[in-house]
CSV table of C-alpha atoms and ligand atoms in Angstrom, one decimal:
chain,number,residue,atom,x,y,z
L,183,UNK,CA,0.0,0.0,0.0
L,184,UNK,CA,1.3,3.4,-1.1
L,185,UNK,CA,-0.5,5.3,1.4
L,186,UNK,CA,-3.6,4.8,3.5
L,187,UNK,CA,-6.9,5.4,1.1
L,188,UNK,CA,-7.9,8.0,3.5
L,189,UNK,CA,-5.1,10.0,3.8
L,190,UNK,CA,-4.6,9.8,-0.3
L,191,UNK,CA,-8.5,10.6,-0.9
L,192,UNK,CA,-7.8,13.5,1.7
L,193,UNK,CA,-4.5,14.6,0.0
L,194,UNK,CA,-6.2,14.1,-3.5
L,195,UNK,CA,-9.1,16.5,-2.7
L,196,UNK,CA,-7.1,19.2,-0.8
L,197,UNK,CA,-4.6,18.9,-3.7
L,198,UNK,CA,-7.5,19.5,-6.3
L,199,UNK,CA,-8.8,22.3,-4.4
L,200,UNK,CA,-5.6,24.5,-3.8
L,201,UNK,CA,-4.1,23.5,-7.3
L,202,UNK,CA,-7.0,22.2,-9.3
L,203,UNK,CA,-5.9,19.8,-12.5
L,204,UNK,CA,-3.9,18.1,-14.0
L,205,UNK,CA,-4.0,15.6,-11.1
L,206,UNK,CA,-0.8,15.0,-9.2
L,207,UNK,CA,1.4,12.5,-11.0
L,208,UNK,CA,3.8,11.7,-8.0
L,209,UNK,CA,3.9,10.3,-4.0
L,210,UNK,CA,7.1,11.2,-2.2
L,211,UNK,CA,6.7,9.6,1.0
L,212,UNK,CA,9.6,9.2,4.2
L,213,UNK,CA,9.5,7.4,7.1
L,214,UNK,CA,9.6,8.7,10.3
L,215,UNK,CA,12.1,6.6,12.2
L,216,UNK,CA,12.8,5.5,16.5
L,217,UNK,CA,16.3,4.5,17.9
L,218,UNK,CA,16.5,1.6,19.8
L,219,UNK,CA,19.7,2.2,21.0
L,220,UNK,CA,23.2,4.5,20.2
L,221,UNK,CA,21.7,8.0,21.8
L,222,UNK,CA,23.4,11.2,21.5
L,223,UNK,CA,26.2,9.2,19.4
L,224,UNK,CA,25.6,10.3,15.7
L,225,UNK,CA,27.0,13.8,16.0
L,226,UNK,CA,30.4,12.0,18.0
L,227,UNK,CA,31.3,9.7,15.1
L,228,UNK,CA,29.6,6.8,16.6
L,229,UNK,CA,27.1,4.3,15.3
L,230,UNK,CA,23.2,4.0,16.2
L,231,UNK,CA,20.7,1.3,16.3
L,232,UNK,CA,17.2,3.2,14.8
L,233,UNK,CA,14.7,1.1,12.6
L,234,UNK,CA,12.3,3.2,9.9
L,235,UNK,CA,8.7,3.8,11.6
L,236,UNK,CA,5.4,3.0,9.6
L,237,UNK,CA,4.8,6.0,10.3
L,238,UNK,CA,5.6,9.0,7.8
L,239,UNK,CA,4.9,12.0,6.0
L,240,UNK,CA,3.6,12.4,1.8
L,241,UNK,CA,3.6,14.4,-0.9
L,242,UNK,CA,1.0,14.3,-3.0
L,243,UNK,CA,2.7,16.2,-6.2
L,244,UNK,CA,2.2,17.5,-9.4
L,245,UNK,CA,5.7,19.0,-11.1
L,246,UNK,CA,6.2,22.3,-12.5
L,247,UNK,CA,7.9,23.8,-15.1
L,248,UNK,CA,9.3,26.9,-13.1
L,249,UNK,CA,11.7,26.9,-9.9
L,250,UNK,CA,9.2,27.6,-7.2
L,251,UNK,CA,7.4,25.3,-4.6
L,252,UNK,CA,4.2,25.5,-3.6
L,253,UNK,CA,2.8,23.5,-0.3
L,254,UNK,CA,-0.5,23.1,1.3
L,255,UNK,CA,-0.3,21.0,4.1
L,256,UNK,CA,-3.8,18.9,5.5
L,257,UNK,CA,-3.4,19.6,9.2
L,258,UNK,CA,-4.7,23.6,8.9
L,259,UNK,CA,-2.4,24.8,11.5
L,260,UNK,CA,0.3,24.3,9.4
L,261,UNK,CA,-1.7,26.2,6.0
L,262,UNK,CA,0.1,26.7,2.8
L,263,UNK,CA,3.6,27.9,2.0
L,264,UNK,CA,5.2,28.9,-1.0
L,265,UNK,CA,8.9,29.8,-2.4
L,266,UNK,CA,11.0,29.7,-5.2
L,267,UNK,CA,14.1,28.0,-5.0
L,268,UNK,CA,17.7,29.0,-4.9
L,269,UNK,CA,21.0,27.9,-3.1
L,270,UNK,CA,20.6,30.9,-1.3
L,271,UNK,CA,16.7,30.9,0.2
L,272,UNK,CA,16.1,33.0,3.1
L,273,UNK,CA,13.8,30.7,6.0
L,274,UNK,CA,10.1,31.3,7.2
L,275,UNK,CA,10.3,32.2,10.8
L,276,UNK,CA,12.2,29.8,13.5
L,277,UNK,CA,10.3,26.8,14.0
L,278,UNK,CA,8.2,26.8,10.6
L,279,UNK,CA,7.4,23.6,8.8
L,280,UNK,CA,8.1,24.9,5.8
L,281,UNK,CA,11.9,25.6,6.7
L,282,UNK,CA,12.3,21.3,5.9
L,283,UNK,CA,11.0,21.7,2.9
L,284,UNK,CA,13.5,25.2,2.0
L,285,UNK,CA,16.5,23.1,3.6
L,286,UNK,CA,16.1,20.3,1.0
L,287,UNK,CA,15.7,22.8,-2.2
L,288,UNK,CA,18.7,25.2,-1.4
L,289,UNK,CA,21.7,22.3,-0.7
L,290,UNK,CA,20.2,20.7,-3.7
L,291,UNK,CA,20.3,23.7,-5.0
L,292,UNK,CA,23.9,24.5,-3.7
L,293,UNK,CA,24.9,20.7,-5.9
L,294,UNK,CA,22.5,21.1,-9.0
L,295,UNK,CA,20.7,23.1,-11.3
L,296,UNK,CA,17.2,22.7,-10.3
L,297,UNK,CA,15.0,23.8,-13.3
L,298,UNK,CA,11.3,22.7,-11.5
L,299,UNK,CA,10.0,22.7,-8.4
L,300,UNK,CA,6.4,21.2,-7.5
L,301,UNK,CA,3.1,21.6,-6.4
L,302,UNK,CA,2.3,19.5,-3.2
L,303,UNK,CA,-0.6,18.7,-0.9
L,304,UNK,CA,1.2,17.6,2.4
L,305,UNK,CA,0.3,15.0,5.3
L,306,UNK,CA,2.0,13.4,7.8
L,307,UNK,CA,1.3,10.8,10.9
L,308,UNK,CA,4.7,11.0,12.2
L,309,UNK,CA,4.4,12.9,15.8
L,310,UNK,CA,5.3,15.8,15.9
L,311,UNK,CA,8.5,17.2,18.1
L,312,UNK,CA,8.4,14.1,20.0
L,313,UNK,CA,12.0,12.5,19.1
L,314,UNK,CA,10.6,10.4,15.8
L,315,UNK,CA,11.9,12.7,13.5
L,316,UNK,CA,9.0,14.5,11.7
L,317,UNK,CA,11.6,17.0,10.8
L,318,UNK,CA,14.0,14.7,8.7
L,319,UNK,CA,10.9,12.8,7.2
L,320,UNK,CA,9.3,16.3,6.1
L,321,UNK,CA,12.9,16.9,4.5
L,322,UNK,CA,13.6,13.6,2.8
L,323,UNK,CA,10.4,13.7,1.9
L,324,UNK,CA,10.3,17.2,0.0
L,325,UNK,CA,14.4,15.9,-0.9
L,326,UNK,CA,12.9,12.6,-3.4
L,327,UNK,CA,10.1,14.7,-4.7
L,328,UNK,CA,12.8,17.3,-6.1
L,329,UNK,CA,14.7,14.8,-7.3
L,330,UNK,CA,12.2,13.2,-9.0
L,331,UNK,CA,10.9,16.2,-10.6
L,332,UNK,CA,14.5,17.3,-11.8
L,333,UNK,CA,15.7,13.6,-13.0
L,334,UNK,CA,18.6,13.7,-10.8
L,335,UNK,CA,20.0,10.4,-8.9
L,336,UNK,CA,22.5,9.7,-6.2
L,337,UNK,CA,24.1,6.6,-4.9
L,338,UNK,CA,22.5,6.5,-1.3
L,339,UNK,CA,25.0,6.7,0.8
L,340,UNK,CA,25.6,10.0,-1.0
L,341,UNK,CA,21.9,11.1,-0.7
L,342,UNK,CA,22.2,10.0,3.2
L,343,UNK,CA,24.9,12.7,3.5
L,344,UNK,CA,23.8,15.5,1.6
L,345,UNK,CA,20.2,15.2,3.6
L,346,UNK,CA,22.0,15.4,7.3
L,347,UNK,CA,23.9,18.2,5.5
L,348,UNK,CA,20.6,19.9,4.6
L,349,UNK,CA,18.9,19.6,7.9
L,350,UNK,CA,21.3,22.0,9.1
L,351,UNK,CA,19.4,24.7,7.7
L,352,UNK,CA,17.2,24.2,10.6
L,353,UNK,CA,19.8,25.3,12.8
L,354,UNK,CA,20.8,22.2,14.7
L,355,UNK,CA,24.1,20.9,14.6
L,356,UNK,CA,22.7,17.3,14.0
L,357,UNK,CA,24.3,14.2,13.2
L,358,UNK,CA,23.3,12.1,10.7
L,359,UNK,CA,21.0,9.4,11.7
L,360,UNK,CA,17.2,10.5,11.1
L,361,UNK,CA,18.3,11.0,7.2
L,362,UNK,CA,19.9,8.3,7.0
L,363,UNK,CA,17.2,5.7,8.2
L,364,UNK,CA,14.7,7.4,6.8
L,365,UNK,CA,15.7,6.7,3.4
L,366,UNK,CA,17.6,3.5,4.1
L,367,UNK,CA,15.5,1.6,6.6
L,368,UNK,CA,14.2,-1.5,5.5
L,369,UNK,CA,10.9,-4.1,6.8
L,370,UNK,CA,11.4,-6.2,9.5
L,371,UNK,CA,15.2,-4.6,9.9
L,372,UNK,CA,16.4,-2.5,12.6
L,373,UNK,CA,20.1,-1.1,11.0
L,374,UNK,CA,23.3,-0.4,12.6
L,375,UNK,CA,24.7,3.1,11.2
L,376,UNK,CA,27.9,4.4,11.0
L,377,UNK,CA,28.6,7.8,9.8
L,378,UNK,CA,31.6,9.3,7.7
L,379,UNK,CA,31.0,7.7,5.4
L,380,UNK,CA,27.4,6.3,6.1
L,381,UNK,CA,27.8,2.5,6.7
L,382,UNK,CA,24.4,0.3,6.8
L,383,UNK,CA,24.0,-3.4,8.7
L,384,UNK,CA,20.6,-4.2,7.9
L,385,UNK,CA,20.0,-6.7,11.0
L,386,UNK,CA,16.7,-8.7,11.1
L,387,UNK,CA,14.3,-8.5,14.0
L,388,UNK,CA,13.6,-11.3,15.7
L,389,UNK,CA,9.7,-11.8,15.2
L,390,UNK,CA,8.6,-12.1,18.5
L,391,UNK,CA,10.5,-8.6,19.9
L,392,UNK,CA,7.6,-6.0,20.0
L,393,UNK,CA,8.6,-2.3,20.3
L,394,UNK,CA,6.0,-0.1,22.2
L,395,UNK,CA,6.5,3.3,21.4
L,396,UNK,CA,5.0,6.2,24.0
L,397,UNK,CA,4.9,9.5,23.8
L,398,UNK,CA,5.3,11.8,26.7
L,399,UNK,CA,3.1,14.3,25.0
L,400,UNK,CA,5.7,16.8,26.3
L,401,UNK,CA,7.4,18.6,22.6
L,402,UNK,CA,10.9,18.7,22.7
L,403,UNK,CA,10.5,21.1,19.9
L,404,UNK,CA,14.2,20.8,18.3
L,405,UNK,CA,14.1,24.3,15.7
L,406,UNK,CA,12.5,26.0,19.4
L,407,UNK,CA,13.7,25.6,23.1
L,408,UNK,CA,15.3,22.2,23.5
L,409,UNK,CA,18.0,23.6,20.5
L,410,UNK,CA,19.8,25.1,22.6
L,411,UNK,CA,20.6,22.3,25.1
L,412,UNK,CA,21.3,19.9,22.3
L,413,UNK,CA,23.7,22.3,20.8
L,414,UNK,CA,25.5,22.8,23.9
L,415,UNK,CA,25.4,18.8,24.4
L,416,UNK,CA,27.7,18.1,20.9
L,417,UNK,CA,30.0,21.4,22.1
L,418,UNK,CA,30.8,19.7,25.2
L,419,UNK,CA,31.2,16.0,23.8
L,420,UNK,CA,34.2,18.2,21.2
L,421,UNK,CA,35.6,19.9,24.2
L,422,UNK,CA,35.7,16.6,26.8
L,423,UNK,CA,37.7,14.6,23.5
L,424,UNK,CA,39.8,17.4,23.2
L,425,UNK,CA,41.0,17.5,27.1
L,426,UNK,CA,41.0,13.7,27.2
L,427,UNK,CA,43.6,14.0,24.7
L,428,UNK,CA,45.9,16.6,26.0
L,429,UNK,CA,46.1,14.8,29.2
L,430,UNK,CA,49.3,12.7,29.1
L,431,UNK,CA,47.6,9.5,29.8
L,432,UNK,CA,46.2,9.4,27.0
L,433,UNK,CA,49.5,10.1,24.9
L,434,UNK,CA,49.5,7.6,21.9
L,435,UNK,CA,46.0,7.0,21.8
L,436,UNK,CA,43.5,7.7,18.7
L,437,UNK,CA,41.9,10.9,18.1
L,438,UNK,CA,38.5,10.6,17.2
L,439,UNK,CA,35.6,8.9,19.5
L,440,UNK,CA,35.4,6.2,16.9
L,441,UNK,CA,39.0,5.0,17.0
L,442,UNK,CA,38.7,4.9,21.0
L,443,UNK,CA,35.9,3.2,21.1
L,444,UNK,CA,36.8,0.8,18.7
L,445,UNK,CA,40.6,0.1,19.8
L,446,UNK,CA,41.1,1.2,23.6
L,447,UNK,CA,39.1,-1.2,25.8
L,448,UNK,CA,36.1,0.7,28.1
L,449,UNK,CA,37.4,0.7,31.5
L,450,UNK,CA,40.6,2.0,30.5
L,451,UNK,CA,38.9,4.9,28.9
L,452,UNK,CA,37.0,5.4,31.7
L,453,UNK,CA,39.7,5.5,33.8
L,454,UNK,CA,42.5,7.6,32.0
L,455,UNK,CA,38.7,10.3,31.7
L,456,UNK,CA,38.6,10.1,35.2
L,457,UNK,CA,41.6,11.7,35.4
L,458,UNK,CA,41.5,14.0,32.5
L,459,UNK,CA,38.0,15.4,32.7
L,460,UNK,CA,35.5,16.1,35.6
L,461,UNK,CA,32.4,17.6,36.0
L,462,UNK,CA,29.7,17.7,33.0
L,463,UNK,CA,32.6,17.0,30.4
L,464,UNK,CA,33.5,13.7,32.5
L,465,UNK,CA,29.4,12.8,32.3
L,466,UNK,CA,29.3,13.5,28.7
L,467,UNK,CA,32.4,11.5,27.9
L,468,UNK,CA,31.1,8.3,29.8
L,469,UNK,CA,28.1,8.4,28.2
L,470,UNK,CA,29.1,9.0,24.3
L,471,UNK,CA,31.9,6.3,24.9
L,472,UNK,CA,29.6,3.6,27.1
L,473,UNK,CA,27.0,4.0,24.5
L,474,UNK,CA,28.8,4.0,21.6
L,475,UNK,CA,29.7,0.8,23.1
L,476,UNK,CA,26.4,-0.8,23.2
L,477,UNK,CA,25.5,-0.4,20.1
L,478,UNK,CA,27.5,-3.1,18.9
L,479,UNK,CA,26.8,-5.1,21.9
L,480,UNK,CA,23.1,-4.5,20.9
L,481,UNK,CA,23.4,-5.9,17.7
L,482,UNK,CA,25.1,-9.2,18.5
L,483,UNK,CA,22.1,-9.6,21.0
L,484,UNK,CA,20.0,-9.0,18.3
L,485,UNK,CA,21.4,-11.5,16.2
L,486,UNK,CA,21.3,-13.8,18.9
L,487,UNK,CA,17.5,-13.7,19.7
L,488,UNK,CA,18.9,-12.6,23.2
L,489,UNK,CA,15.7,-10.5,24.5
L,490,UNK,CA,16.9,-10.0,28.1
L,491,UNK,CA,20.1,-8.8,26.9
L,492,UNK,CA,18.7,-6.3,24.5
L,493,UNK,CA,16.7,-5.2,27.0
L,494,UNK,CA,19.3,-4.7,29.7
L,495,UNK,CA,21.5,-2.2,27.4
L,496,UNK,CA,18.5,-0.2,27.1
L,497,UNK,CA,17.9,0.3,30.5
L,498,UNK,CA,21.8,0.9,30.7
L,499,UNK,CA,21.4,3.4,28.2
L,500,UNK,CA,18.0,5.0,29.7
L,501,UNK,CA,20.4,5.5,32.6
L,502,UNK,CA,23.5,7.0,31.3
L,503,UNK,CA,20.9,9.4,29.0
L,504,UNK,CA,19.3,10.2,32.8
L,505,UNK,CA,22.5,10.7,35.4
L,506,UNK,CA,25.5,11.5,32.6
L,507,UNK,CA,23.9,12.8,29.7
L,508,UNK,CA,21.0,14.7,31.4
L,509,UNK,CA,18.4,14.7,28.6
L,510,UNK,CA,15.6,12.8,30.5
L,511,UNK,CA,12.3,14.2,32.0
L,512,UNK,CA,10.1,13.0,35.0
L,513,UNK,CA,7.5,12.2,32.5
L,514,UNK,CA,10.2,9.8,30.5
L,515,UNK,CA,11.5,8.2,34.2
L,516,UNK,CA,7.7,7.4,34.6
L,517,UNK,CA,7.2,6.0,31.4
L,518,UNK,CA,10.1,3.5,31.3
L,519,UNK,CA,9.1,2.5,34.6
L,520,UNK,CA,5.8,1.8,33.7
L,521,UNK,CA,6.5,0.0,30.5
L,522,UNK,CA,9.4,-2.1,33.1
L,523,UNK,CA,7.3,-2.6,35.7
L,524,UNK,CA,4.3,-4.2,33.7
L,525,UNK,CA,6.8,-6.6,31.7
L,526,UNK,CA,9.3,-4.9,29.4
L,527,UNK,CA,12.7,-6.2,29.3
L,528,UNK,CA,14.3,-2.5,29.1
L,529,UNK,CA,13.2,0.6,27.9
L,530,UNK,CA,14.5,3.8,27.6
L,531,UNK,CA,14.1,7.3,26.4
L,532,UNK,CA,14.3,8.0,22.4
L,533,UNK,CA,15.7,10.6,20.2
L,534,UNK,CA,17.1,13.8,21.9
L,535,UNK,CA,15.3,13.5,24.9
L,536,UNK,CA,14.3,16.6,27.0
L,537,UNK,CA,10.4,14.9,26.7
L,538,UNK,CA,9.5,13.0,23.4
L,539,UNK,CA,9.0,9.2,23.6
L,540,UNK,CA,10.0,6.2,25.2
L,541,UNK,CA,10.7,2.9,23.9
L,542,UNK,CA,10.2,-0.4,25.8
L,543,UNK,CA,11.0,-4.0,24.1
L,544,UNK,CA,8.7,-6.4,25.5
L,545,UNK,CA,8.2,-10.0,24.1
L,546,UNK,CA,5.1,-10.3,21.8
L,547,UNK,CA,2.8,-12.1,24.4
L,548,UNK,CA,3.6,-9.1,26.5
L,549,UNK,CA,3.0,-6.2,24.3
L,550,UNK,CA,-0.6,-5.8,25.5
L,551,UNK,CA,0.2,-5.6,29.0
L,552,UNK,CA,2.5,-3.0,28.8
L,553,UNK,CA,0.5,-1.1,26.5
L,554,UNK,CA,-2.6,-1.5,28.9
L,555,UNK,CA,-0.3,-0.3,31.8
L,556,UNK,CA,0.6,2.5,30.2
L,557,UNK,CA,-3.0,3.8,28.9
L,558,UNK,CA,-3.8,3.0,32.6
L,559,UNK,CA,-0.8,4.5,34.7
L,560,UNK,CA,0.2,7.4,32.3
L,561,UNK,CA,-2.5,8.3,29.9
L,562,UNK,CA,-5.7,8.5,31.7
L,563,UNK,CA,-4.8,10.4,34.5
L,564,UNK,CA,-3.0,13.3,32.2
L,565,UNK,CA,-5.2,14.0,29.4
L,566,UNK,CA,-5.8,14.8,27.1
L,567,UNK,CA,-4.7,11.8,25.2
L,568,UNK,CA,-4.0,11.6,21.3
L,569,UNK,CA,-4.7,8.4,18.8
L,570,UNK,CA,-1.4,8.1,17.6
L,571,UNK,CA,0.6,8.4,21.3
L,572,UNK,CA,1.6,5.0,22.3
L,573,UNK,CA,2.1,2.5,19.0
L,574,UNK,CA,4.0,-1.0,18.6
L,575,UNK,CA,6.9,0.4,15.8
L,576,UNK,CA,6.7,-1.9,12.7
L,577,UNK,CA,10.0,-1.6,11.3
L,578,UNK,CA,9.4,-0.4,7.4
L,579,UNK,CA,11.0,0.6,4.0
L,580,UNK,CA,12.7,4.1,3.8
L,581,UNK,CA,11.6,6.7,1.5
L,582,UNK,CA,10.4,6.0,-1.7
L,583,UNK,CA,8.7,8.1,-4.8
L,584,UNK,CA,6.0,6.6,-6.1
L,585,UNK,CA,4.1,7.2,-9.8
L,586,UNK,CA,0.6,7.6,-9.8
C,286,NG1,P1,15.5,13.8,17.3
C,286,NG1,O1,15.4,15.0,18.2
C,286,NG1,O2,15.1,12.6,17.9
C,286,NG1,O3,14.9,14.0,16.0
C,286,NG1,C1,18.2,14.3,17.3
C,286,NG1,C2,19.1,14.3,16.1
C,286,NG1,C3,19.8,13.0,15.8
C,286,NG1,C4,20.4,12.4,17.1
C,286,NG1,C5,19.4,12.4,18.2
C,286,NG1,C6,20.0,12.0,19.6
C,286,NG1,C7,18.6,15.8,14.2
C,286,NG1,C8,17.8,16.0,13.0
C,286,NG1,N1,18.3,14.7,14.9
C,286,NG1,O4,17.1,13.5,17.0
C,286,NG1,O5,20.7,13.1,14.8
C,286,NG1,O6,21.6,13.2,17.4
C,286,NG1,O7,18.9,13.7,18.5
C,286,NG1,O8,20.5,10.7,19.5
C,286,NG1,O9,19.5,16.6,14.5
């Protein structure tokens, strides 16, 4: 299924209303994505763990035969929006949907000449600011449909890069995970990514692991408030590497996160840190180089069909994001402890934290329970609750254009 028939029929009418015929000849649609484990790593050089959400946002498009975009979105608050494009485009205000969209056209614009732009009716399911990365599927999204609509093609490892590079239009000094599973993630696959340059291991999911997805309903709006504290999070992760390696313990060792993580064993990071760094900087270091650590440990449990194992890195992780990193909420405590406490074998926060969702792996038979728990403990006594807050993650195909 392309799309579901009533968000198409929706997308078809608002389309024929705003830009009346020829019909729309084109689908652009990217998947919203959630992280099972490898937090706050992308942006250090270090792999994550995320698998592509069923979940995502469309374009419903029609090409056109000039350079200029125009967008009409089917949740009203968001309205229409309309530019031309350049490598040069000055953004809507901070915070507007519409800037995803800009980000995409100017560093395509920046690599290519782009001779059309399009005409798109716009709809997404992915929630919003809540660490599922709307953002990146609005931009991969509008990223295909130019593509498309100029005949260009890119190996996509290449694409992978040039969309992390776009999203930093937005503002955020982002690494490169949402782009990159959005248009590589694959069915029934959660992938191991490695940046610089992008590396995919496809790894299959065990059938019986169930991922519950729940939303705090707290935005951790990334392009408003919580851009500032993740911003200041990759500063200090650059300036703890750079003290670790002036100290003179650490003489001889490699430079980069990757190379340390990969070639010095953990406890003798964590020991020569201990005297290099202190403070926040110590924190941050033990968490980027303990997670960046589990990722692969996560993987071989994957592979192994070991559940409990999985599920113990998480809760390692959930903590290191809590005490070292300092990106957790009360409202993402209680929700891992509910999903925990009613069967999960680990959960943790997902995305950037600072509210968002949660994640909780739970064995199939279990996945009601811990959804009921949740609806019970967390839900009903903080309303108002919204459809699409708590959700198993099916793990699905990246982005895609389709032809009408
Ligand atoms: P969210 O806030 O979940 O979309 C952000 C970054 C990721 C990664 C995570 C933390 C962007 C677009 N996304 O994700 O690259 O650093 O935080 O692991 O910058």
């Amino acid at each position: 299924m392309i799309l579901e028939p009533e968000r198409l029929d929706g997308l078809r009418a608002l389309f024929a209303q705003n830009f009346g015929l020829p019909s729309p000849s084109l689908l652009s649609r990217a998947p919203g994505r959630v992280n099972l484990i490898g937090e706050h790593t992308d942006y250090n050089g270090l792999p994550v763990f995320p698998m592509a959400l069923q979940r995502n946002v469309a374009y419903l498009l029609r090409p056109r035969t000039d350079a200029r975009v125009r967008l009409v979105n089917r949740d009203r608050r968001y309205g229409t929006r309309e530019f031309a494009i350049s490598d040069a485009i000055e953004p809507f205000a901070q915070g507007d949907w519409g800037n995803y969209v800009k980000a995409a056209a100017q560093k395509l614009a920046s690599r290519f000449e782009l001779r059309c732009g399009f005409d798109a009716a716009v709809d997404g399911n992915v929630p919003l600011a809540a660490g599922l990365s709307s953002s990146s599927a609005t931009l991969v999204g509008a990223l295909l449909a130019l593509m498309r609509v100029n005949g260009l093609e890119l190996p996509l490892a290449e694409l992978q890069e040039l969309a992390a590079q776009a999203e930093r239009y937005v503002g955020v000094a982002g690494g490169g995970m949402d782009q990159a599973i959005s248009l590589g993630g694959r069915a029934q696959h959660a992938l191991v990514i490695d940046f610089a340059p992008v590396r995919m291991q496809p790894t299959r999911m065990p059938g019986d692991w169930r991922f519950v997805v729940s939303n705090t309903l707290v935005m951790a709006e990334k392009s408003g408030a919580a851009r500032e504290a993740y911003n200041a999070r990759t500063r200090e992760c650059r300036e703890a590497l750079e003290r670790f390696r002036a100290h003179p313990d650490a003489a001889g060792l490699p430079d980069s996160y990757y190379a340390l993580v990969h070639g010095v064993a953990l406890p003798r990071l964590l020991e020569i840190a201990g005297h290099a760094l202190g403070g926040v900087l110590l924190q941050r270091f033990r968490h980027v180089v303990s997670e960046g650590a589990r990722v692969e440990q996560a993987r071989q449990a994957m592979l192994g069909g070991d559940a409990a194992g999985f599920g113990r890195l998480m809760d390692a992780s959930h903590a290191s994001l809590r005490e070292d990193y300092e990106v957790s909420s009360t409202e993402l405590d209680l929700l891992v402890e509910i999903a925990r406490e009613s069967g999960a074998l680990g959960a943790r926060l997902t995305g950037a934290g600072f509210g968002g969702c949660s994640v909780a792996l739970c064995l199939a038979d279990d996945a009601q329970r811990v959804v009921d728990a949740l609806h019970r403990r967390y839900y009903a006594v903080r309303p108002p609750f919204e459809g699409e807050a708590l959700f198993v993650a099916e793990a699905s195909d990246g982005a895609r254009v389709f032809e009408l």
